[in-house]
Amino acid sequence: MTISNVSSLDDISKFSQGLEKAGIDPSELIRMFDAVMAQEGEKRNASPAASAPAQGSASPAASVSAAAAPSATPVAAADKAAGTGENSVSISNTSNHDEKIGEFLNGGSTTAPVAEITLKPGETGKLSYANGQGGFMAEADSSGAYKPSASRLEFYADAKGINNTDVSYIDGRNAAIQVSDGKGKSAGDTQNIASQAPSDIVSHDSGGNATVTGWYDGSSAAMQAGGSFMEQKLGTGNAYIHPDDDQKRTQSANPMTMAQDSSQNYTASFGDA
């Protein structure tokens, strides 16, 4: 029997006697009932404005959606810069995957870079080096490891800031690299040739990104086939395919045509192999 069904004094008396037989204090029950009703009254009287968002503020759901939604306009990677020195290469990721690009100095480690940037497709970052330094820039594989079979953007700056810059696929090609001084000189290429290569000269990392076997020293059939394929597709005038390409070619078709460049600021792209 609910309290709302009690309609007479006799009913109330019988209800009270029933509670006493059950060992329940009627006054305690009434106090509990009053407390519940008081709480309900406070909820009804609360001002709706107190819980409403302030004017001009987004609702919590809208805030979450706005934070999670990607920007419609690519954000320039102005903070994606590493390395120090008077010389720099601004690198754009023109591939379809994230790229981690490291800078290595001659005589140092070839697996642990001295500077490193990570770029999403379409982003641009910068690696810098000092006068008197030489080395190369290369892209890591999908696991973040730098392999000796990677494409190289090679650089050297003498003490006066005169630069030598070239692109090398001698050890292998995991990226199409092109570099320019902004004054009409360029080296490398932007072609995706790995998809056309025979399967026996192409390997893939854990992310499915391809590497074409490089000539290196031509000591294996795969190296010879890889060097031949890249020479057929790219020639040897814009990048090193073999170690002696600069000795075999005329000056007009020499991959070192950017040597002794007075520019200290280059632009480059790293694309799909």
Tab-separated table of N, CA and C in Angstrom, residues 25-81:
chain	number	residue	atom	x	y	z
A	25	ASP	N	9.697	2.624	12.570
A	25	ASP	CA	9.273	3.830	13.271
A	25	ASP	C	8.573	4.755	12.265
A	26	PRO	N	7.266	5.002	12.412
A	26	PRO	CA	6.534	5.854	11.454
A	26	PRO	C	7.145	7.256	11.334
A	27	SER	N	7.626	7.808	12.459
A	27	SER	CA	8.183	9.165	12.402
A	27	SER	C	9.448	9.216	11.560
A	28	GLU	N	10.238	8.127	11.616
A	28	GLU	CA	11.456	8.082	10.814
A	28	GLU	C	11.116	8.025	9.328
A	29	LEU	N	10.065	7.265	9.016
A	29	LEU	CA	9.622	7.168	7.630
A	29	LEU	C	9.168	8.523	7.102
A	30	ILE	N	8.475	9.272	7.955
A	30	ILE	CA	7.996	10.599	7.556
A	30	ILE	C	9.158	11.552	7.305
A	31	ARG	N	10.179	11.494	8.184
A	31	ARG	CA	11.342	12.356	7.993
A	31	ARG	C	12.052	12.056	6.662
A	32	MET	N	12.145	10.772	6.321
A	32	MET	CA	12.775	10.383	5.065
A	32	MET	C	11.973	10.898	3.884
A	33	PHE	N	10.633	10.783	4.000
A	33	PHE	CA	9.750	11.234	2.921
A	33	PHE	C	9.882	12.745	2.720
A	34	ASP	N	9.923	13.481	3.848
A	34	ASP	CA	10.060	14.939	3.760
A	34	ASP	C	11.377	15.350	3.111
A	35	ALA	N	12.445	14.622	3.439
A	35	ALA	CA	13.753	14.956	2.877
A	35	ALA	C	13.774	14.753	1.364
A	36	VAL	N	13.162	13.643	0.908
A	36	VAL	CA	13.105	13.368	-0.525
A	36	VAL	C	12.323	14.442	-1.254
A	37	MET	N	11.170	14.845	-0.664
A	37	MET	CA	10.332	15.856	-1.309
A	37	MET	C	11.050	17.212	-1.356
A	38	ALA	N	11.837	17.495	-0.327
A	38	ALA	CA	12.573	18.761	-0.303
A	38	ALA	C	13.621	18.794	-1.412
A	39	GLN	N	14.304	17.678	-1.623
A	39	GLN	CA	15.305	17.606	-2.674
A	39	GLN	C	14.674	17.781	-4.045
A	40	GLU	N	13.491	17.158	-4.242
A	40	GLU	CA	12.793	17.296	-5.517
A	40	GLU	C	12.387	18.741	-5.767
A	41	GLY	N	12.003	19.428	-4.710
A	41	GLY	CA	11.594	20.819	-4.842
A	41	GLY	C	12.757	21.709	-5.230
A	42	GLU	N	13.948	21.411	-4.673
A	42	GLU	CA	15.130	22.200	-5.014
A	42	GLU	C	15.490	22.028	-6.478
A	43	LYS	N	15.350	20.810	-7.009
A	43	LYS	CA	15.671	20.568	-8.410
A	43	LYS	C	14.732	21.347	-9.322
A	44	ARG	N	13.420	21.368	-8.947
A	44	ARG	CA	12.437	22.066	-9.789
A	44	ARG	C	12.653	23.566	-9.774
A	45	ASN	N	13.121	24.087	-8.636
A	45	ASN	CA	13.276	25.531	-8.498
A	45	ASN	C	14.602	26.055	-9.029
A	46	ALA	N	15.518	25.117	-9.360
A	46	ALA	CA	16.832	25.560	-9.847
A	46	ALA	C	16.665	26.322	-11.150
A	47	SER	N	17.432	27.393	-11.326
A	47	SER	CA	17.319	28.225	-12.523
A	47	SER	C	17.922	27.508	-13.725
A	48	PRO	N	17.224	27.393	-14.869
A	48	PRO	CA	17.781	26.751	-16.060
A	48	PRO	C	19.023	27.460	-16.569
A	49	ALA	N	19.082	28.777	-16.348
A	49	ALA	CA	20.229	29.541	-16.845
A	49	ALA	C	21.516	29.130	-16.168
A	50	ALA	N	21.427	28.572	-14.956
A	50	ALA	CA	22.636	28.222	-14.215
A	50	ALA	C	23.412	27.132	-14.907
A	51	SER	N	22.709	26.214	-15.624
A	51	SER	CA	23.407	25.115	-16.263
A	51	SER	C	23.576	25.313	-17.755
A	52	ALA	N	23.079	26.413	-18.303
A	52	ALA	CA	23.190	26.651	-19.734
A	52	ALA	C	24.559	27.217	-20.065
A	53	PRO	N	25.107	26.886	-21.256
A	53	PRO	CA	26.399	27.449	-21.652
A	53	PRO	C	26.314	28.961	-21.780
A	54	ALA	N	27.403	29.656	-21.458
A	54	ALA	CA	27.446	31.100	-21.581
A	54	ALA	C	27.339	31.487	-23.043
A	55	GLN	N	26.819	32.654	-23.317
A	55	GLN	CA	26.663	33.105	-24.691
A	55	GLN	C	28.014	33.170	-25.382
A	56	GLY	N	28.041	32.615	-26.579
A	56	GLY	CA	29.290	32.611	-27.338
A	56	GLY	C	30.163	31.411	-27.049
A	57	SER	N	29.820	30.581	-26.082
A	57	SER	CA	30.612	29.392	-25.769
A	57	SER	C	30.020	28.194	-26.478
A	58	ALA	N	30.878	27.301	-26.919
A	58	ALA	CA	30.404	26.089	-27.566
A	58	ALA	C	29.946	25.097	-26.515
A	59	SER	N	28.978	24.275	-26.883
A	59	SER	CA	28.542	23.216	-25.977
A	59	SER	C	29.676	22.224	-25.830
A	60	PRO	N	29.667	21.416	-24.737
A	60	PRO	CA	30.749	20.439	-24.574
A	60	PRO	C	30.888	19.531	-25.779
A	61	ALA	N	29.758	19.070	-26.352
A	61	ALA	CA	29.833	18.177	-27.507
A	61	ALA	C	30.448	18.890	-28.696
A	62	ALA	N	30.062	20.162	-28.873
A	62	ALA	CA	30.616	20.922	-29.994
A	62	ALA	C	32.100	21.142	-29.813
A	63	SER	N	32.549	21.358	-28.564
A	63	SER	CA	33.963	21.567	-28.300
A	63	SER	C	34.767	20.327	-28.626
A	64	VAL	N	34.241	19.154	-28.263
A	64	VAL	CA	34.936	17.909	-28.551
A	64	VAL	C	35.042	17.700	-30.044
A	65	SER	N	33.933	17.958	-30.762
A	65	SER	CA	33.939	17.768	-32.200
A	65	SER	C	34.920	18.711	-32.865
A	66	ALA	N	34.942	19.961	-32.401
A	66	ALA	CA	35.844	20.941	-33.003
A	66	ALA	C	37.289	20.562	-32.765
A	67	ALA	N	37.590	20.040	-31.582
A	67	ALA	CA	38.971	19.676	-31.270
A	67	ALA	C	39.410	18.462	-32.067
A	68	ALA	N	38.454	17.537	-32.303
A	68	ALA	CA	38.815	16.294	-32.968
A	68	ALA	C	38.847	16.436	-34.475
A	69	ALA	N	38.096	17.398	-35.017
A	69	ALA	CA	37.997	17.525	-36.462
A	69	ALA	C	39.304	18.049	-37.040
A	70	PRO	N	39.802	17.449	-38.146
A	70	PRO	CA	41.031	17.940	-38.766
A	70	PRO	C	40.807	19.280	-39.435
A	71	SER	N	41.866	20.068	-39.487
A	71	SER	CA	41.777	21.371	-40.118
A	71	SER	C	41.591	21.209	-41.619
A	72	ALA	N	40.704	22.009	-42.191
A	72	ALA	CA	40.449	21.923	-43.627
A	72	ALA	C	41.627	22.449	-44.417
A	73	THR	N	42.409	23.324	-43.816
A	73	THR	CA	43.572	23.909	-44.483
A	73	THR	C	44.845	23.362	-43.866
A	74	PRO	N	45.754	22.768	-44.666
A	74	PRO	CA	47.003	22.248	-44.108
A	74	PRO	C	47.748	23.325	-43.334
A	75	VAL	N	48.263	22.949	-42.180
A	75	VAL	CA	48.983	23.894	-41.331
A	75	VAL	C	50.463	23.858	-41.672
A	76	ALA	N	51.034	24.995	-41.911
A	76	ALA	CA	52.466	25.056	-42.219
A	76	ALA	C	53.265	24.574	-41.023
A	77	ALA	N	54.266	23.741	-41.292
A	77	ALA	CA	55.057	23.160	-40.207
A	77	ALA	C	56.219	24.063	-39.849
A	78	ALA	N	55.891	25.271	-39.387
A	78	ALA	CA	56.917	26.263	-39.087
A	78	ALA	C	57.814	25.819	-37.941
A	79	ASP	N	57.292	24.978	-37.048
A	79	ASP	CA	58.075	24.546	-35.904
A	79	ASP	C	58.840	23.266	-36.184
A	80	LYS	N	58.732	22.732	-37.406
A	80	LYS	CA	59.411	21.488	-37.741
A	80	LYS	C	60.795	21.810	-38.286
A	81	ALA	N	61.669	22.201	-37.410
A	81	ALA	CA	63.029	22.563	-37.791
A	81	ALA	C	64.004	21.926	-36.812
